Amino acid sequence: MVNITHKSDTLRIAIATATLKVSRKETVEAIEQRKVPKGDVFEFARAAGLLGVKKTSDVIPDCHPLPVEFTSISYEIKDLTIVITVEVHTIYKTGVEVEAMHGATVTALTMYDMLKPIDKGVEIENIRLLKKSGGKTGFNKLDYADLTAAVLVCSDTISSGTGVDTSGKLIIEKLASFGIETATYEVIADDFNLIQEKVKTLASQADLLIFTGGTGLSPRDVTTDAVAPLIEKPIDGIMETARRYGQERMPYAMLSRSVAGLIGDTLVLTFPGSVKGAQESMDALFPQVLHVFKVIQGNRH
């Protein structure tokens, strides 16, 4: 199966429909009057559809087992056509569109099986996804195409030439995947005054300012100490989210002292210096953290 361990849990919703067509008006009347010999078509099919949603990962090889938090199955009769609508909700790392479509399929097949003794002309006409939401579905690169970023690597080792940067370059690559250009990229020493100088200069030049390195507890980890006093509007939830995400994947993420917030209209983020820490921070926060730029422009959530 596809690796989804880098994704975050979000509310995922999918709505799918299936259309079943009968050949006689009498068939519709038998359904409505609960006179079909095999039983109550709507209720039997609804029960089967609920099982179909829950069992999707058992029969579709690449589907992940996931918690189904809500399912509804409804019907609408239009002349000789019955439209089946299945809505599924989960809070998980991947969507539920296949679960919704599988539920609609099983519901339609159950109805077909129950109706075929009284109507040889029953057909399942189509099964389709009507709507889905959650995850990155609502993200549009064009909304953030005008943003520019500055990425600074804080490391005595790399700035002295005895080490090679991987974290900063990974961040730049990730930003590019969201359509954000990195206009400034620098490697500097773990120096309190130098870091503060860079914050003051770049906060007026970039929309997004990301530091990587110096957020831990060693004597030379001073990035947090230098950046935090300059932040005008702390946004504690950003790094709370990153630490929670990291803690689910390794036991020491709780030791990160990373901070985030606004200086003017510039979003400042401080990430760990390890490539894994930087990658997990990006995975935890992007692209949803970019919504801050819509909020500071006066748009509502």
PDB file of C-alpha atoms in Angstrom:
ATOM      1  CA  MET A   1       0.000   0.000   0.000  1.00  0.00           C
ATOM      2  CA  VAL A   2       1.009   3.623  -0.475  1.00  0.00           C
ATOM      3  CA  ASN A   3       2.955   5.047   2.473  1.00  0.00           C
ATOM      4  CA  ILE A   4       0.758   7.613   4.264  1.00  0.00           C
ATOM      5  CA  THR A   5       2.724   7.856   7.515  1.00  0.00           C
ATOM      6  CA  HIS A   6       3.908  11.380   6.614  1.00  0.00           C
ATOM      7  CA  LYS A   7       0.338  12.675   6.387  1.00  0.00           C
ATOM      8  CA  SER A   8      -1.656  14.271   9.198  1.00  0.00           C
ATOM      9  CA  ASP A   9      -5.091  13.228  10.442  1.00  0.00           C
ATOM     10  CA  THR A  10      -7.809  15.570   9.186  1.00  0.00           C
ATOM     11  CA  LEU A  11     -11.558  15.369   8.758  1.00  0.00           C
ATOM     12  CA  ARG A  12     -12.197  13.629   5.429  1.00  0.00           C
ATOM     13  CA  ILE A  13     -15.654  13.511   3.843  1.00  0.00           C
ATOM     14  CA  ALA A  14     -16.793  11.779   0.666  1.00  0.00           C
ATOM     15  CA  ILE A  15     -20.203  11.534  -0.973  1.00  0.00           C
ATOM     16  CA  ALA A  16     -20.884   8.989  -3.713  1.00  0.00           C
ATOM     17  CA  THR A  17     -23.981   8.045  -5.658  1.00  0.00           C
ATOM     18  CA  ALA A  18     -25.210   4.974  -7.490  1.00  0.00           C
ATOM     19  CA  THR A  19     -28.182   4.938  -9.830  1.00  0.00           C
ATOM     20  CA  LEU A  20     -30.445   1.925 -10.134  1.00  0.00           C
ATOM     21  CA  LYS A  21     -33.160   1.788 -12.790  1.00  0.00           C
ATOM     22  CA  VAL A  22     -36.150  -0.556 -12.791  1.00  0.00           C
ATOM     23  CA  SER A  23     -38.282  -1.359 -15.825  1.00  0.00           C
ATOM     24  CA  ARG A  24     -41.777  -1.193 -14.356  1.00  0.00           C
ATOM     25  CA  LYS A  25     -43.754   1.227 -12.217  1.00  0.00           C
ATOM     26  CA  GLU A  26     -45.040  -1.751 -10.245  1.00  0.00           C
ATOM     27  CA  THR A  27     -41.503  -2.445  -9.039  1.00  0.00           C
ATOM     28  CA  VAL A  28     -41.246   1.021  -7.519  1.00  0.00           C
ATOM     29  CA  GLU A  29     -44.628   0.578  -5.860  1.00  0.00           C
ATOM     30  CA  ALA A  30     -43.553  -2.779  -4.402  1.00  0.00           C
ATOM     31  CA  ILE A  31     -40.438  -1.151  -2.948  1.00  0.00           C
ATOM     32  CA  GLU A  32     -42.363   1.755  -1.440  1.00  0.00           C
ATOM     33  CA  GLN A  33     -45.095  -0.501  -0.024  1.00  0.00           C
ATOM     34  CA  ARG A  34     -42.565  -3.009   1.392  1.00  0.00           C
ATOM     35  CA  LYS A  35     -44.099  -5.818  -0.712  1.00  0.00           C
ATOM     36  CA  VAL A  36     -40.937  -7.194  -2.327  1.00  0.00           C
ATOM     37  CA  PRO A  37     -40.824 -10.956  -1.494  1.00  0.00           C
ATOM     38  CA  LYS A  38     -37.238 -10.857  -0.248  1.00  0.00           C
ATOM     39  CA  GLY A  39     -38.029  -8.126   2.300  1.00  0.00           C
ATOM     40  CA  ASP A  40     -37.684  -4.384   2.851  1.00  0.00           C
ATOM     41  CA  VAL A  41     -35.387  -3.398  -0.013  1.00  0.00           C
ATOM     42  CA  PHE A  42     -34.314  -0.044   1.375  1.00  0.00           C
ATOM     43  CA  GLU A  43     -33.427  -1.335   4.851  1.00  0.00           C
ATOM     44  CA  PHE A  44     -31.712  -4.538   3.687  1.00  0.00           C
ATOM     45  CA  ALA A  45     -29.700  -2.582   1.114  1.00  0.00           C
ATOM     46  CA  ARG A  46     -28.809   0.091   3.679  1.00  0.00           C
ATOM     47  CA  ALA A  47     -27.442  -2.549   6.070  1.00  0.00           C
ATOM     48  CA  ALA A  48     -25.436  -4.115   3.231  1.00  0.00           C
ATOM     49  CA  GLY A  49     -24.101  -0.717   2.203  1.00  0.00           C
ATOM     50  CA  LEU A  50     -22.926   0.024   5.734  1.00  0.00           C
ATOM     51  CA  LEU A  51     -21.013  -3.255   5.739  1.00  0.00           C
ATOM     52  CA  GLY A  52     -19.643  -2.418   2.307  1.00  0.00           C
ATOM     53  CA  VAL A  53     -18.200   0.852   3.610  1.00  0.00           C
ATOM     54  CA  LYS A  54     -16.604  -0.857   6.613  1.00  0.00           C
ATOM     55  CA  LYS A  55     -15.174  -3.757   4.578  1.00  0.00           C
ATOM     56  CA  THR A  56     -13.683  -1.720   1.740  1.00  0.00           C
ATOM     57  CA  SER A  57     -10.066  -2.387   2.715  1.00  0.00           C
ATOM     58  CA  ASP A  58     -10.805  -6.143   2.803  1.00  0.00           C
ATOM     59  CA  VAL A  59     -11.676  -6.277  -0.893  1.00  0.00           C
ATOM     60  CA  ILE A  60      -9.804  -3.332  -2.470  1.00  0.00           C
ATOM     61  CA  PRO A  61      -6.102  -4.225  -2.026  1.00  0.00           C
ATOM     62  CA  ASP A  62      -4.594  -0.730  -1.952  1.00  0.00           C
ATOM     63  CA  CYS A  63      -7.164   0.774   0.441  1.00  0.00           C
ATOM     64  CA  HIS A  64      -5.964   1.395   3.984  1.00  0.00           C
ATOM     65  CA  PRO A  65      -8.020   0.160   6.939  1.00  0.00           C
ATOM     66  CA  LEU A  66      -9.369   3.299   8.568  1.00  0.00           C
ATOM     67  CA  PRO A  67     -11.830   4.369  11.265  1.00  0.00           C
ATOM     68  CA  VAL A  68     -15.260   5.075   9.803  1.00  0.00           C
ATOM     69  CA  GLU A  69     -16.695   7.779  12.036  1.00  0.00           C
ATOM     70  CA  PHE A  70     -20.005   8.318  10.226  1.00  0.00           C
ATOM     71  CA  THR A  71     -21.961   6.828   7.334  1.00  0.00           C
ATOM     72  CA  SER A  72     -25.365   7.718   5.977  1.00  0.00           C
ATOM     73  CA  ILE A  73     -27.238   6.035   3.113  1.00  0.00           C
ATOM     74  CA  SER A  74     -30.278   7.699   1.593  1.00  0.00           C
ATOM     75  CA  TYR A  75     -32.537   7.135  -1.405  1.00  0.00           C
ATOM     76  CA  GLU A  76     -34.390   9.318  -3.871  1.00  0.00           C
ATOM     77  CA  ILE A  77     -36.945   7.935  -6.322  1.00  0.00           C
ATOM     78  CA  LYS A  78     -37.267   9.694  -9.688  1.00  0.00           C
ATOM     79  CA  ASP A  79     -39.824   7.931 -11.902  1.00  0.00           C
ATOM     80  CA  LEU A  80     -38.214   4.517 -12.538  1.00  0.00           C
ATOM     81  CA  THR A  81     -34.818   5.533 -11.188  1.00  0.00           C
ATOM     82  CA  ILE A  82     -33.555   5.210  -7.618  1.00  0.00           C
ATOM     83  CA  VAL A  83     -30.584   7.399  -6.678  1.00  0.00           C
ATOM     84  CA  ILE A  84     -28.536   6.010  -3.800  1.00  0.00           C
ATOM     85  CA  THR A  85     -26.406   8.524  -1.892  1.00  0.00           C
ATOM     86  CA  VAL A  86     -23.684   7.398   0.505  1.00  0.00           C
ATOM     87  CA  GLU A  87     -21.827   9.866   2.729  1.00  0.00           C
ATOM     88  CA  VAL A  88     -18.793   8.788   4.765  1.00  0.00           C
ATOM     89  CA  HIS A  89     -16.712  10.700   7.333  1.00  0.00           C
ATOM     90  CA  THR A  90     -13.411   9.842   8.963  1.00  0.00           C
ATOM     91  CA  ILE A  91     -10.636  11.620  10.833  1.00  0.00           C
ATOM     92  CA  TYR A  92      -7.581  10.021   9.319  1.00  0.00           C
ATOM     93  CA  LYS A  93      -4.563  10.415   7.034  1.00  0.00           C
ATOM     94  CA  THR A  94      -6.304   9.409   3.811  1.00  0.00           C
ATOM     95  CA  GLY A  95      -9.655   9.992   2.167  1.00  0.00           C
ATOM     96  CA  VAL A  96     -12.808   7.891   2.070  1.00  0.00           C
ATOM     97  CA  GLU A  97     -13.961   8.315  -1.525  1.00  0.00           C
ATOM     98  CA  VAL A  98     -13.442   4.624  -2.335  1.00  0.00           C
ATOM     99  CA  GLU A  99     -15.309   3.657   0.840  1.00  0.00           C
ATOM    100  CA  ALA A 100     -18.258   5.831  -0.206  1.00  0.00           C
ATOM    101  CA  MET A 101     -18.255   4.428  -3.739  1.00  0.00           C
ATOM    102  CA  HIS A 102     -17.932   0.864  -2.482  1.00  0.00           C
ATOM    103  CA  GLY A 103     -20.838   1.421  -0.111  1.00  0.00           C
ATOM    104  CA  ALA A 104     -22.945   2.783  -2.961  1.00  0.00           C
ATOM    105  CA  THR A 105     -21.974  -0.192  -5.129  1.00  0.00           C
ATOM    106  CA  VAL A 106     -22.893  -2.787  -2.505  1.00  0.00           C
ATOM    107  CA  THR A 107     -26.166  -0.984  -1.791  1.00  0.00           C
ATOM    108  CA  ALA A 108     -27.070  -1.025  -5.490  1.00  0.00           C
ATOM    109  CA  LEU A 109     -26.091  -4.674  -5.916  1.00  0.00           C
ATOM    110  CA  THR A 110     -28.196  -5.666  -2.913  1.00  0.00           C
ATOM    111  CA  MET A 111     -31.180  -3.857  -4.366  1.00  0.00           C
ATOM    112  CA  TYR A 112     -30.575  -5.553  -7.720  1.00  0.00           C
ATOM    113  CA  ASP A 113     -30.443  -8.968  -6.051  1.00  0.00           C
ATOM    114  CA  MET A 114     -33.673  -8.359  -4.131  1.00  0.00           C
ATOM    115  CA  LEU A 115     -35.568  -6.988  -7.130  1.00  0.00           C
ATOM    116  CA  LYS A 116     -34.532  -9.394  -9.866  1.00  0.00           C
ATOM    117  CA  PRO A 117     -37.235 -11.980  -8.994  1.00  0.00           C
ATOM    118  CA  ILE A 118     -39.965  -9.411  -9.751  1.00  0.00           C
ATOM    119  CA  ASP A 119     -38.242  -7.310 -12.436  1.00  0.00           C
ATOM    120  CA  LYS A 120     -35.847  -8.796 -15.007  1.00  0.00           C
ATOM    121  CA  GLY A 121     -35.050  -5.363 -16.400  1.00  0.00           C
ATOM    122  CA  VAL A 122     -33.288  -3.860 -13.367  1.00  0.00           C
ATOM    123  CA  GLU A 123     -30.023  -2.083 -14.233  1.00  0.00           C
ATOM    124  CA  ILE A 124     -27.273  -0.365 -12.280  1.00  0.00           C
ATOM    125  CA  GLU A 125     -26.566   2.634 -14.468  1.00  0.00           C
ATOM    126  CA  ASN A 126     -23.638   4.425 -12.833  1.00  0.00           C
ATOM    127  CA  ILE A 127     -21.568   4.812  -9.694  1.00  0.00           C
ATOM    128  CA  ARG A 128     -19.663   8.027  -9.163  1.00  0.00           C
ATOM    129  CA  LEU A 129     -17.976  10.241  -6.622  1.00  0.00           C
ATOM    130  CA  LEU A 130     -20.080  13.340  -6.061  1.00  0.00           C
ATOM    131  CA  LYS A 131     -17.877  15.249  -3.624  1.00  0.00           C
ATOM    132  CA  LYS A 132     -14.867  14.886  -1.362  1.00  0.00           C
ATOM    133  CA  SER A 133     -13.135  17.189   1.102  1.00  0.00           C
ATOM    134  CA  GLY A 134     -10.255  17.139   3.556  1.00  0.00           C
ATOM    135  CA  GLY A 135      -6.505  16.737   3.216  1.00  0.00           C
ATOM    136  CA  LYS A 136      -4.994  18.807   0.407  1.00  0.00           C
ATOM    137  CA  THR A 137      -8.161  18.827  -1.688  1.00  0.00           C
ATOM    138  CA  GLY A 138      -8.801  22.524  -1.108  1.00  0.00           C
ATOM    139  CA  PHE A 139      -5.211  23.690  -1.632  1.00  0.00           C
ATOM    140  CA  ASN A 140      -4.567  25.818  -4.705  1.00  0.00           C
ATOM    141  CA  LYS A 141      -0.971  26.801  -5.526  1.00  0.00           C
ATOM    142  CA  LEU A 142      -2.187  29.896  -7.324  1.00  0.00           C
ATOM    143  CA  ASP A 143      -3.489  31.308  -4.038  1.00  0.00           C
ATOM    144  CA  TYR A 144       0.093  31.584  -2.778  1.00  0.00           C
ATOM    145  CA  ALA A 145       2.022  32.165  -6.009  1.00  0.00           C
ATOM    146  CA  ASP A 146       3.037  35.682  -4.929  1.00  0.00           C
ATOM    147  CA  LEU A 147       4.657  34.588  -1.660  1.00  0.00           C
ATOM    148  CA  THR A 148       8.434  34.673  -1.295  1.00  0.00           C
ATOM    149  CA  ALA A 149      10.444  32.806   1.293  1.00  0.00           C
ATOM    150  CA  ALA A 150      13.804  33.130   3.024  1.00  0.00           C
ATOM    151  CA  VAL A 151      15.485  30.004   4.416  1.00  0.00           C
ATOM    152  CA  LEU A 152      18.344  30.291   6.891  1.00  0.00           C
ATOM    153  CA  VAL A 153      20.420  27.384   8.144  1.00  0.00           C
ATOM    154  CA  CYS A 154      21.908  27.977  11.597  1.00  0.00           C
ATOM    155  CA  SER A 155      24.924  25.726  12.075  1.00  0.00           C
ATOM    156  CA  ASP A 156      28.512  26.288  13.208  1.00  0.00           C
ATOM    157  CA  THR A 157      29.544  23.098  11.446  1.00  0.00           C
ATOM    158  CA  ILE A 158      28.024  23.866   8.063  1.00  0.00           C
ATOM    159  CA  SER A 159      28.938  27.569   8.087  1.00  0.00           C
ATOM    160  CA  SER A 160      32.586  26.645   8.760  1.00  0.00           C
ATOM    161  CA  GLY A 161      32.634  24.360   5.744  1.00  0.00           C
ATOM    162  CA  THR A 162      33.022  21.091   7.665  1.00  0.00           C
ATOM    163  CA  GLY A 163      29.459  19.989   7.065  1.00  0.00           C
ATOM    164  CA  VAL A 164      26.927  19.941   4.217  1.00  0.00           C
ATOM    165  CA  ASP A 165      23.442  21.398   4.414  1.00  0.00           C
ATOM    166  CA  THR A 166      20.574  19.014   3.711  1.00  0.00           C
ATOM    167  CA  SER A 167      17.777  20.464   5.871  1.00  0.00           C
ATOM    168  CA  GLY A 168      17.698  23.894   4.262  1.00  0.00           C
ATOM    169  CA  LYS A 169      17.702  22.440   0.760  1.00  0.00           C
ATOM    170  CA  LEU A 170      14.911  20.050   1.692  1.00  0.00           C
ATOM    171  CA  ILE A 171      12.813  22.971   2.963  1.00  0.00           C
ATOM    172  CA  ILE A 172      13.413  24.875  -0.290  1.00  0.00           C
ATOM    173  CA  GLU A 173      12.379  21.836  -2.312  1.00  0.00           C
ATOM    174  CA  LYS A 174       9.228  21.393  -0.247  1.00  0.00           C
ATOM    175  CA  LEU A 175       8.316  25.069  -0.597  1.00  0.00           C
ATOM    176  CA  ALA A 176       8.746  24.811  -4.365  1.00  0.00           C
ATOM    177  CA  SER A 177       6.254  21.929  -4.434  1.00  0.00           C
ATOM    178  CA  PHE A 178       3.680  24.381  -3.039  1.00  0.00           C
ATOM    179  CA  GLY A 179       4.557  27.010  -5.623  1.00  0.00           C
ATOM    180  CA  ILE A 180       6.583  29.206  -3.237  1.00  0.00           C
ATOM    181  CA  GLU A 181       9.862  30.706  -4.427  1.00  0.00           C
ATOM    182  CA  THR A 182      12.792  30.905  -2.019  1.00  0.00           C
ATOM    183  CA  ALA A 183      14.377  34.282  -2.739  1.00  0.00           C
ATOM    184  CA  THR A 184      17.006  34.081   0.023  1.00  0.00           C
ATOM    185  CA  TYR A 185      19.025  31.094   1.205  1.00  0.00           C
ATOM    186  CA  GLU A 186      21.887  31.480   3.671  1.00  0.00           C
ATOM    187  CA  VAL A 187      23.970  29.377   6.034  1.00  0.00           C
ATOM    188  CA  ILE A 188      25.067  31.216   9.178  1.00  0.00           C
ATOM    189  CA  ALA A 189      26.760  30.348  12.449  1.00  0.00           C
ATOM    190  CA  ASP A 190      24.930  29.659  15.698  1.00  0.00           C
ATOM    191  CA  ASP A 191      25.399  33.255  16.803  1.00  0.00           C
ATOM    192  CA  PHE A 192      22.673  35.056  18.788  1.00  0.00           C
ATOM    193  CA  ASN A 193      23.395  38.553  17.471  1.00  0.00           C
ATOM    194  CA  LEU A 194      23.818  37.417  13.864  1.00  0.00           C
ATOM    195  CA  ILE A 195      20.524  35.526  13.958  1.00  0.00           C
ATOM    196  CA  GLN A 196      18.701  38.559  15.353  1.00  0.00           C
ATOM    197  CA  GLU A 197      20.258  40.751  12.667  1.00  0.00           C
ATOM    198  CA  LYS A 198      19.033  38.398   9.957  1.00  0.00           C
ATOM    199  CA  VAL A 199      15.512  38.329  11.437  1.00  0.00           C
ATOM    200  CA  LYS A 200      15.315  42.131  11.490  1.00  0.00           C
ATOM    201  CA  THR A 201      16.551  42.413   7.910  1.00  0.00           C
ATOM    202  CA  LEU A 202      14.624  39.578   6.264  1.00  0.00           C
ATOM    203  CA  ALA A 203      11.313  40.092   8.054  1.00  0.00           C
ATOM    204  CA  SER A 204      10.770  43.128   5.842  1.00  0.00           C
ATOM    205  CA  GLN A 205      11.866  41.350   2.657  1.00  0.00           C
ATOM    206  CA  ALA A 206      10.100  37.962   2.711  1.00  0.00           C
ATOM    207  CA  ASP A 207       6.587  36.733   3.447  1.00  0.00           C
ATOM    208  CA  LEU A 208       7.845  33.518   4.993  1.00  0.00           C
ATOM    209  CA  LEU A 209      11.046  33.269   7.043  1.00  0.00           C
ATOM    210  CA  ILE A 210      12.179  29.776   8.032  1.00  0.00           C
ATOM    211  CA  PHE A 211      15.145  28.952  10.248  1.00  0.00           C
ATOM    212  CA  THR A 212      16.447  25.415  10.540  1.00  0.00           C
ATOM    213  CA  GLY A 213      18.817  24.474  13.344  1.00  0.00           C
ATOM    214  CA  GLY A 214      19.460  25.718  16.848  1.00  0.00           C
ATOM    215  CA  THR A 215      16.094  24.807  18.385  1.00  0.00           C
ATOM    216  CA  GLY A 216      17.364  22.144  20.785  1.00  0.00           C
ATOM    217  CA  LEU A 217      19.016  22.150  24.177  1.00  0.00           C
ATOM    218  CA  SER A 218      22.744  22.101  23.470  1.00  0.00           C
ATOM    219  CA  PRO A 219      24.845  25.132  24.550  1.00  0.00           C
ATOM    220  CA  ARG A 220      25.050  26.474  20.973  1.00  0.00           C
ATOM    221  CA  ASP A 221      21.322  26.075  20.220  1.00  0.00           C
ATOM    222  CA  VAL A 222      20.386  29.767  20.356  1.00  0.00           C
ATOM    223  CA  THR A 223      18.002  30.206  17.417  1.00  0.00           C
ATOM    224  CA  THR A 224      14.899  30.066  19.580  1.00  0.00           C
ATOM    225  CA  ASP A 225      16.391  32.478  22.119  1.00  0.00           C
ATOM    226  CA  ALA A 226      17.278  34.963  19.380  1.00  0.00           C
ATOM    227  CA  VAL A 227      14.037  34.757  17.398  1.00  0.00           C
ATOM    228  CA  ALA A 228      11.411  34.542  20.166  1.00  0.00           C
ATOM    229  CA  PRO A 229      11.878  38.101  21.571  1.00  0.00           C
ATOM    230  CA  LEU A 230      11.424  39.577  18.084  1.00  0.00           C
ATOM    231  CA  ILE A 231       8.132  37.852  17.333  1.00  0.00           C
ATOM    232  CA  GLU A 232       5.261  40.326  17.630  1.00  0.00           C
ATOM    233  CA  LYS A 233       2.370  37.837  17.515  1.00  0.00           C
ATOM    234  CA  PRO A 234       3.272  34.350  18.751  1.00  0.00           C
ATOM    235  CA  ILE A 235       1.252  31.527  17.183  1.00  0.00           C
ATOM    236  CA  ASP A 236       1.793  28.739  19.693  1.00  0.00           C
ATOM    237  CA  GLY A 237      -0.483  26.269  17.906  1.00  0.00           C
ATOM    238  CA  ILE A 238       1.865  25.996  14.937  1.00  0.00           C
ATOM    239  CA  MET A 239       4.749  24.424  16.797  1.00  0.00           C
ATOM    240  CA  GLU A 240       2.424  22.545  19.130  1.00  0.00           C
ATOM    241  CA  THR A 241       1.177  20.834  15.982  1.00  0.00           C
ATOM    242  CA  ALA A 242       4.706  20.146  14.723  1.00  0.00           C
ATOM    243  CA  ARG A 243       5.826  18.694  18.063  1.00  0.00           C
ATOM    244  CA  ARG A 244       2.748  16.478  18.345  1.00  0.00           C
ATOM    245  CA  TYR A 245       3.308  15.235  14.801  1.00  0.00           C
ATOM    246  CA  GLY A 246       6.970  14.540  15.523  1.00  0.00           C
ATOM    247  CA  GLN A 247       6.266  12.878  18.861  1.00  0.00           C
ATOM    248  CA  GLU A 248       4.055  10.327  17.128  1.00  0.00           C
ATOM    249  CA  ARG A 249       7.075   9.323  15.035  1.00  0.00           C
ATOM    250  CA  MET A 250      10.018   9.539  17.455  1.00  0.00           C
ATOM    251  CA  PRO A 251      10.263   9.947  21.253  1.00  0.00           C
ATOM    252  CA  TYR A 252      12.444  13.064  21.442  1.00  0.00           C
ATOM    253  CA  ALA A 253      10.388  15.584  19.458  1.00  0.00           C
ATOM    254  CA  MET A 254       9.043  16.941  22.763  1.00  0.00           C
ATOM    255  CA  LEU A 255      12.507  18.411  23.441  1.00  0.00           C
ATOM    256  CA  SER A 256      12.292  20.827  20.514  1.00  0.00           C
ATOM    257  CA  ARG A 257      12.063  24.495  21.537  1.00  0.00           C
ATOM    258  CA  SER A 258      10.828  25.665  18.127  1.00  0.00           C
ATOM    259  CA  VAL A 259       8.677  28.808  18.035  1.00  0.00           C
ATOM    260  CA  ALA A 260       6.507  30.492  15.413  1.00  0.00           C
ATOM    261  CA  GLY A 261       4.697  33.763  14.927  1.00  0.00           C
ATOM    262  CA  LEU A 262       4.322  36.983  12.988  1.00  0.00           C
ATOM    263  CA  ILE A 263       6.658  39.919  12.634  1.00  0.00           C
ATOM    264  CA  GLY A 264       4.492  42.398  10.812  1.00  0.00           C
ATOM    265  CA  ASP A 265       2.940  40.330   8.032  1.00  0.00           C
ATOM    266  CA  THR A 266       5.887  37.921   7.842  1.00  0.00           C
ATOM    267  CA  LEU A 267       5.419  34.411   9.186  1.00  0.00           C
ATOM    268  CA  VAL A 268       8.520  33.228  11.045  1.00  0.00           C
ATOM    269  CA  LEU A 269       9.081  29.508  11.668  1.00  0.00           C
ATOM    270  CA  THR A 270      11.966  27.801  13.467  1.00  0.00           C
ATOM    271  CA  PHE A 271      12.605  24.139  12.656  1.00  0.00           C
ATOM    272  CA  PRO A 272      15.036  21.542  14.023  1.00  0.00           C
ATOM    273  CA  GLY A 273      18.350  21.237  12.204  1.00  0.00           C
ATOM    274  CA  SER A 274      18.190  17.527  11.428  1.00  0.00           C
ATOM    275  CA  VAL A 275      16.911  16.632   7.987  1.00  0.00           C
ATOM    276  CA  LYS A 276      14.292  14.354   9.544  1.00  0.00           C
ATOM    277  CA  GLY A 277      13.148  17.070  11.931  1.00  0.00           C
ATOM    278  CA  ALA A 278      12.909  19.618   9.130  1.00  0.00           C
ATOM    279  CA  GLN A 279      11.012  17.215   6.884  1.00  0.00           C
ATOM    280  CA  GLU A 280       8.552  16.262   9.612  1.00  0.00           C
ATOM    281  CA  SER A 281       7.985  19.928  10.451  1.00  0.00           C
ATOM    282  CA  MET A 282       7.179  20.672   6.826  1.00  0.00           C
ATOM    283  CA  ASP A 283       4.902  17.644   6.554  1.00  0.00           C
ATOM    284  CA  ALA A 284       3.111  18.586   9.770  1.00  0.00           C
ATOM    285  CA  LEU A 285       2.448  22.216   8.854  1.00  0.00           C
ATOM    286  CA  PHE A 286       2.235  22.599   5.085  1.00  0.00           C
ATOM    287  CA  PRO A 287       0.228  23.564   3.165  1.00  0.00           C
ATOM    288  CA  GLN A 288      -2.367  24.363   5.855  1.00  0.00           C
ATOM    289  CA  VAL A 289      -0.146  26.868   7.689  1.00  0.00           C
ATOM    290  CA  LEU A 290      -0.227  29.068   4.568  1.00  0.00           C
ATOM    291  CA  HIS A 291      -3.817  29.928   5.455  1.00  0.00           C
ATOM    292  CA  VAL A 292      -2.333  32.481   7.852  1.00  0.00           C
ATOM    293  CA  PHE A 293      -1.699  34.777   4.885  1.00  0.00           C
ATOM    294  CA  LYS A 294      -5.389  34.848   4.035  1.00  0.00           C
ATOM    295  CA  VAL A 295      -6.280  35.531   7.649  1.00  0.00           C
ATOM    296  CA  ILE A 296      -3.909  38.470   8.065  1.00  0.00           C
ATOM    297  CA  GLN A 297      -5.443  39.986   4.920  1.00  0.00           C
ATOM    298  CA  GLY A 298      -8.794  40.038   6.702  1.00  0.00           C
ATOM    299  CA  ASN A 299     -10.352  36.886   5.254  1.00  0.00           C
ATOM    300  CA  ARG A 300     -12.335  34.672   7.592  1.00  0.00           C
ATOM    301  CA  HIS A 301     -11.483  31.059   8.402  1.00  0.00           C
TER     302      HIS A 301
END
